[in-house]
Amino acid sequence: MDSPPLRKIIHIDMDAFYASVEQRDDPSLRGLPIAVGGGGPRGVVATCSYEARRFGVRSAMPGGRARRLCPDLIFVRPRFEVYRAVSGQVREIFGRFTDIVQPLSLDEAYLDVTVNKPGIASATEVARQIRAMIRAETGLTASAGVSYNKLIAKLASDQNKPDGICVVRPQEGADFIAAMPVRRIHGVGPVTAKRMQALGIETGADLRARDMAFLSAHFGSAAHYYYRAARGQDDRPVREREGRKSVSVEDTFLDDLTEEAALVEQLDRIADNLWGRIEKADAWGRTVVLKVKFADFRIITRSRSFAAPVRSRELLAQVGRELLLAQLPLRMGARLLGLGMHNLEGEEDAGEPGAQLALGL
């Protein structure tokens, strides 16, 4: 039987994307610690510049804590339409090389360049050209990981940030993973990382030293994935269109909301924003989901499903209001409301078929 074709995977990750766009567009912000997001008591850092990261500021950090770490931090309100436009520029560049692109977010994507449009034999050269085009056409930098599977390519793109490239060839994959803290391995979340630490598993090498029986006893159905990941193995293909499972919008309020009129007003605004995203993403779904986070951070969700997709903004808003009104009076003030559309048309199956590991990058 003939061997499957060699796989060459690139993971492109834009460097501090939102913050870099803001610094590009406003020269007065260049070289300064900035955070994109809300700087108020309930604001959250969406992303921050590398100047801010030196102080310990990180994405998803509360704005108040970020200010304490970096008193000179400058908060900039996000401009998502601009970020989407730049992301579109970057994806157009990807399309010059391959149509097998799996976006993960506005600022990162996997590319399968095993067979690429220019016919370039070296995936490393493809990555170099893509990064040069991104810099020339957007004024921004991107980092790249080049490898024989998605797991290692994603880890590699983070190795030499910002504005770096890291190539991991098949014969180097196992050693690359061995030196990696397990908390950085895709699929090992914070809770699992703590469990592994308690078992003496700190690095990929520690994980590889455990046999399947041990891993199965402690991690159940995830054991097979961890066993293979520790050996640098990952069969997941790059999907040209990753199935979107839902689309949603939520907002955190400066003051907790308790009155019906204020709650409905905010929910209607959220419904308008959600409908814009639904239309732009062509993401028609059959289930409307309401989310309420209370002042004590407890969260409830309520939903209503239909036989056919919801295709009008009026129905979406009406269902959202009905789900909300059914919860009144609230047990305490709401600090967050969210509305989402689930069970989207054309959702892809969650499983991913196998593919052979590759050589030659």
XYZ file of C-alpha atoms in Angstrom:
361
model
C 0.000 0.000 0.000
C 1.293 3.454 -0.909
C 2.106 5.804 1.965
C -0.222 8.786 2.388
C 1.139 12.112 1.105
C 3.363 14.097 3.408
C 1.570 16.750 5.451
C 2.935 20.251 5.859
C 0.997 22.424 8.305
C 1.491 26.112 9.153
C -0.092 27.897 12.103
C -0.127 31.673 11.639
C -0.734 33.826 14.725
C -0.875 37.614 14.456
C 1.193 39.344 17.138
C -0.925 41.145 19.787
C -3.409 41.648 16.979
C -5.946 44.189 18.273
C -3.302 46.191 20.120
C -0.976 46.157 17.107
C -3.752 47.478 14.855
C -4.364 50.324 17.316
C -0.669 51.189 17.480
C -0.435 51.046 13.680
C -3.373 53.422 13.259
C -2.405 55.819 16.063
C 1.343 56.541 16.077
C 1.060 58.235 19.490
C 0.403 54.780 21.008
C 3.511 53.130 19.593
C 5.988 51.936 22.185
C 3.483 52.427 24.999
C 1.690 49.863 27.198
C -1.858 49.684 25.842
C -4.792 47.375 26.433
C -7.755 46.941 24.132
C -10.900 46.547 26.185
C -12.634 48.141 29.145
C -10.670 49.958 31.805
C -13.574 50.382 34.206
C -14.196 48.346 37.346
C -15.854 45.601 35.301
C -13.825 45.982 32.139
C -11.725 43.152 30.762
C -8.517 43.197 28.711
C -9.235 41.726 25.277
C -5.562 41.890 24.350
C -2.598 44.099 25.128
C 0.632 45.309 23.599
C 3.949 43.637 24.332
C 4.937 46.738 26.293
C 2.037 45.979 28.666
C 2.836 42.276 28.847
C 6.190 43.082 30.400
C 4.243 44.233 33.468
C 2.277 40.990 33.653
C -0.857 42.257 31.906
C -2.612 39.455 30.028
C -5.704 38.835 27.919
C -8.949 38.222 29.859
C -7.529 40.008 32.904
C -9.915 42.356 34.771
C -9.204 45.985 33.929
C -8.702 46.963 37.559
C -6.013 44.364 38.094
C -4.302 45.347 34.842
C -4.111 48.974 36.030
C -2.598 47.903 39.334
C 0.102 45.950 37.525
C 0.762 48.755 35.065
C -0.334 52.187 36.349
C 0.535 53.828 33.023
C -1.599 51.383 31.021
C -3.654 53.073 28.302
C -7.049 51.518 27.582
C -8.357 51.710 24.020
C -11.914 50.833 23.060
C -12.049 47.933 20.587
C -12.898 48.528 16.915
C -14.019 45.101 15.798
C -15.037 46.173 12.310
C -11.455 47.333 11.700
C -10.038 44.085 13.095
C -12.368 42.056 10.878
C -11.297 44.048 7.829
C -7.609 43.449 8.562
C -8.317 39.783 9.233
C -9.938 39.616 5.799
C -6.770 41.053 4.256
C -4.684 38.396 5.973
C -6.992 35.573 4.884
C -6.818 36.816 1.308
C -3.047 36.398 1.539
C -3.534 32.830 2.801
C -5.730 32.169 -0.235
C -2.843 32.907 -2.583
C -1.135 29.786 -1.256
C -3.894 27.336 -0.289
C -7.652 26.981 0.036
C -7.249 24.568 2.945
C -7.433 27.164 5.709
C -8.993 26.682 9.146
C -9.470 30.017 10.928
C -9.523 29.752 14.719
C -10.270 33.429 15.329
C -9.672 36.777 13.645
C -5.954 36.546 14.371
C -4.930 32.916 13.860
C -5.416 30.044 11.448
C -4.065 26.679 10.341
C -3.002 26.220 6.725
C -2.334 22.922 4.969
C 0.337 23.697 2.371
C 1.214 20.090 1.529
C 0.114 20.955 -1.982
C 0.123 24.717 -2.487
C -0.844 26.988 -5.362
C 2.643 28.371 -6.161
C 4.089 24.841 -6.042
C 6.662 25.709 -3.374
C 8.315 22.553 -2.014
C 9.275 24.033 1.354
C 6.558 24.834 3.909
C 9.101 27.025 5.678
C 9.458 29.142 2.533
C 5.665 29.403 2.249
C 5.500 30.658 5.840
C 8.289 33.139 5.166
C 6.485 34.554 2.134
C 3.152 34.784 3.957
C 4.715 36.670 6.864
C 6.492 39.066 4.468
C 3.235 39.774 2.613
C 1.347 40.384 5.863
C 3.967 42.911 6.941
C 4.054 44.652 3.546
C 0.292 44.827 3.033
C -1.026 45.407 6.555
C 1.932 46.920 8.407
C 1.588 44.183 11.062
C 3.697 41.217 12.097
C 2.762 37.570 12.421
C 4.475 34.567 13.953
C 4.412 31.138 12.361
C 4.782 27.547 13.442
C 5.673 25.056 10.712
C 5.372 21.347 11.346
C 3.858 18.027 10.318
C 0.647 18.332 12.362
C -1.664 20.877 13.965
C -0.679 20.170 17.570
C 2.991 20.999 17.069
C 2.456 23.786 14.538
C 0.310 25.700 17.044
C 2.819 25.233 19.849
C 5.651 26.234 17.533
C 4.026 29.517 16.500
C 4.278 30.683 20.107
C 7.968 29.803 20.489
C 9.594 32.841 18.904
C 6.960 35.555 19.349
C 6.724 38.281 18.334
C 7.547 38.319 14.629
C 9.167 34.893 14.671
C 9.071 31.531 12.989
C 9.691 28.070 14.430
C 10.047 24.911 12.353
C 9.657 21.473 13.935
C 10.385 18.529 11.638
C 8.970 15.035 12.185
C 12.188 13.669 13.671
C 12.173 16.576 16.150
C 8.512 16.413 17.201
C 8.782 14.039 20.166
C 11.683 15.961 21.699
C 9.881 19.270 21.111
C 6.864 18.017 23.067
C 9.078 16.450 25.734
C 10.453 19.838 26.736
C 7.005 21.486 26.761
C 5.166 22.183 30.040
C 2.009 20.064 29.889
C -0.147 23.130 30.588
C 0.783 24.410 27.109
C -0.244 21.251 25.276
C -3.528 21.718 23.433
C -6.270 19.784 25.210
C -4.704 20.089 28.655
C -6.751 22.731 30.453
C -5.959 24.356 33.814
C -7.865 21.736 35.827
C -6.210 18.820 34.013
C -2.801 20.477 34.311
C -3.246 20.628 38.103
C -4.264 16.969 38.183
C -1.205 16.063 36.155
C 1.013 18.140 38.417
C -0.338 16.271 41.437
C 0.662 13.042 39.680
C 4.188 14.310 39.047
C 3.556 15.145 35.385
C 5.064 18.545 34.659
C 6.401 18.204 31.115
C 5.734 16.324 27.922
C 8.546 13.966 28.876
C 6.793 13.165 32.156
C 3.579 12.505 30.253
C 5.342 10.240 27.755
C 6.795 8.211 30.635
C 3.282 7.121 31.712
C 1.788 4.114 29.967
C -1.765 3.792 28.642
C -2.956 1.871 31.687
C -1.862 4.700 33.996
C -3.338 7.404 31.774
C -6.627 5.529 31.353
C -6.942 5.079 35.102
C -6.548 8.810 35.737
C -7.891 10.501 32.608
C -10.442 8.097 31.144
C -11.398 8.641 27.527
C -8.827 11.449 27.097
C -5.964 9.030 27.795
C -5.498 8.018 24.149
C -5.145 11.656 23.064
C -2.616 12.460 25.816
C -0.639 9.301 25.025
C -0.290 10.282 21.363
C 0.223 13.992 22.025
C 3.160 13.187 24.318
C 4.762 11.464 21.331
C 4.140 14.353 18.947
C 1.303 12.589 17.152
C -1.860 14.320 15.942
C -4.031 13.035 13.095
C -6.484 15.946 12.897
C -6.758 17.401 9.386
C -6.916 21.099 8.641
C -10.572 21.769 7.933
C -11.414 24.224 5.207
C -14.475 25.302 7.194
C -14.606 24.552 10.866
C -18.164 24.018 12.063
C -19.450 26.954 14.074
C -21.527 25.657 16.983
C -23.099 28.949 18.056
C -23.013 32.704 17.744
C -23.668 34.937 20.724
C -23.354 38.416 22.225
C -23.173 39.335 25.898
C -22.545 42.481 27.874
C -21.411 43.241 31.440
C -22.975 46.289 33.074
C -21.365 48.952 35.205
C -24.263 48.690 37.687
C -26.343 45.604 38.410
C -29.742 45.737 36.700
C -32.937 44.853 38.559
C -35.756 46.803 36.880
C -37.707 45.183 34.045
C -37.514 48.205 31.745
C -33.721 48.467 32.010
C -33.256 44.728 31.537
C -35.465 44.623 28.440
C -33.778 47.702 26.968
C -30.339 46.129 27.313
C -31.512 42.780 25.974
C -33.033 44.435 22.893
C -29.709 46.179 22.239
C -27.903 42.851 22.598
C -30.407 41.247 20.193
C -29.631 43.943 17.599
C -25.889 43.248 17.893
C -26.449 39.503 17.741
C -28.617 39.792 14.642
C -25.848 41.734 12.907
C -23.402 38.932 13.647
C -25.882 36.272 12.534
C -26.427 37.976 9.176
C -22.724 38.574 8.624
C -21.804 34.977 9.492
C -24.833 33.493 7.698
C -25.327 31.559 10.944
C -29.016 30.669 11.107
C -29.961 28.550 14.107
C -32.940 26.832 15.681
C -32.270 27.517 19.380
C -32.298 30.908 21.127
C -30.358 30.937 24.411
C -30.581 33.553 27.154
C -27.742 33.932 29.673
C -27.970 35.840 32.956
C -25.056 36.316 35.341
C -26.059 37.581 38.772
C -24.203 39.885 41.153
C -22.885 36.806 43.003
C -21.531 35.474 39.639
C -24.025 32.607 39.503
C -25.120 31.986 35.927
C -28.384 30.665 34.545
C -29.268 29.886 30.933
C -32.698 29.431 29.409
C -33.459 28.365 25.844
C -36.209 27.768 23.328
C -35.876 25.661 20.193
C -37.807 25.700 16.922
C -38.319 23.181 14.137
C -36.846 25.616 11.592
C -34.100 28.254 11.878
C -34.990 31.661 13.284
C -34.769 34.057 10.337
C -36.091 37.344 11.669
C -34.642 39.827 14.102
C -38.123 40.407 15.533
C -38.591 36.750 16.469
C -35.124 36.576 17.995
C -35.789 39.640 20.170
C -39.259 38.443 21.109
C -38.040 35.037 22.259
C -35.205 36.656 24.197
C -37.629 38.966 25.986
C -40.003 36.106 26.801
C -37.183 34.009 28.247
C -36.048 36.975 30.333
C -39.516 37.988 31.562
C -40.158 34.419 32.710
C -37.302 34.866 35.200
C -38.634 38.086 36.770
C -38.392 39.179 39.447
C -34.713 38.246 39.521
C -33.297 36.782 42.715
C -30.733 39.615 42.689
C -29.350 42.168 40.261
C -27.953 41.038 36.892
C -24.367 42.035 36.131
C -24.429 40.440 32.655
C -26.955 39.529 29.978
C -26.255 37.444 26.918
C -28.192 36.130 23.948
C -27.071 33.387 21.591
C -28.145 31.294 18.621
C -27.349 27.578 18.780
C -28.060 24.483 16.648
C -26.881 26.232 13.524
C -27.666 25.020 10.030
C -24.973 22.854 8.489
C -23.029 22.183 11.687
C -20.188 19.776 11.038
C -19.709 16.603 12.991
C -17.413 17.133 15.971
C -15.278 14.102 15.162
C -12.292 14.483 12.897
C -11.150 11.676 10.575
C -7.597 10.469 10.759
C -4.742 11.558 8.509
C -1.162 10.372 8.253
C 1.744 12.296 9.809
C 4.138 13.847 7.340
C 7.823 14.369 6.640
C 9.863 17.082 4.964
C 9.220 20.680 5.932
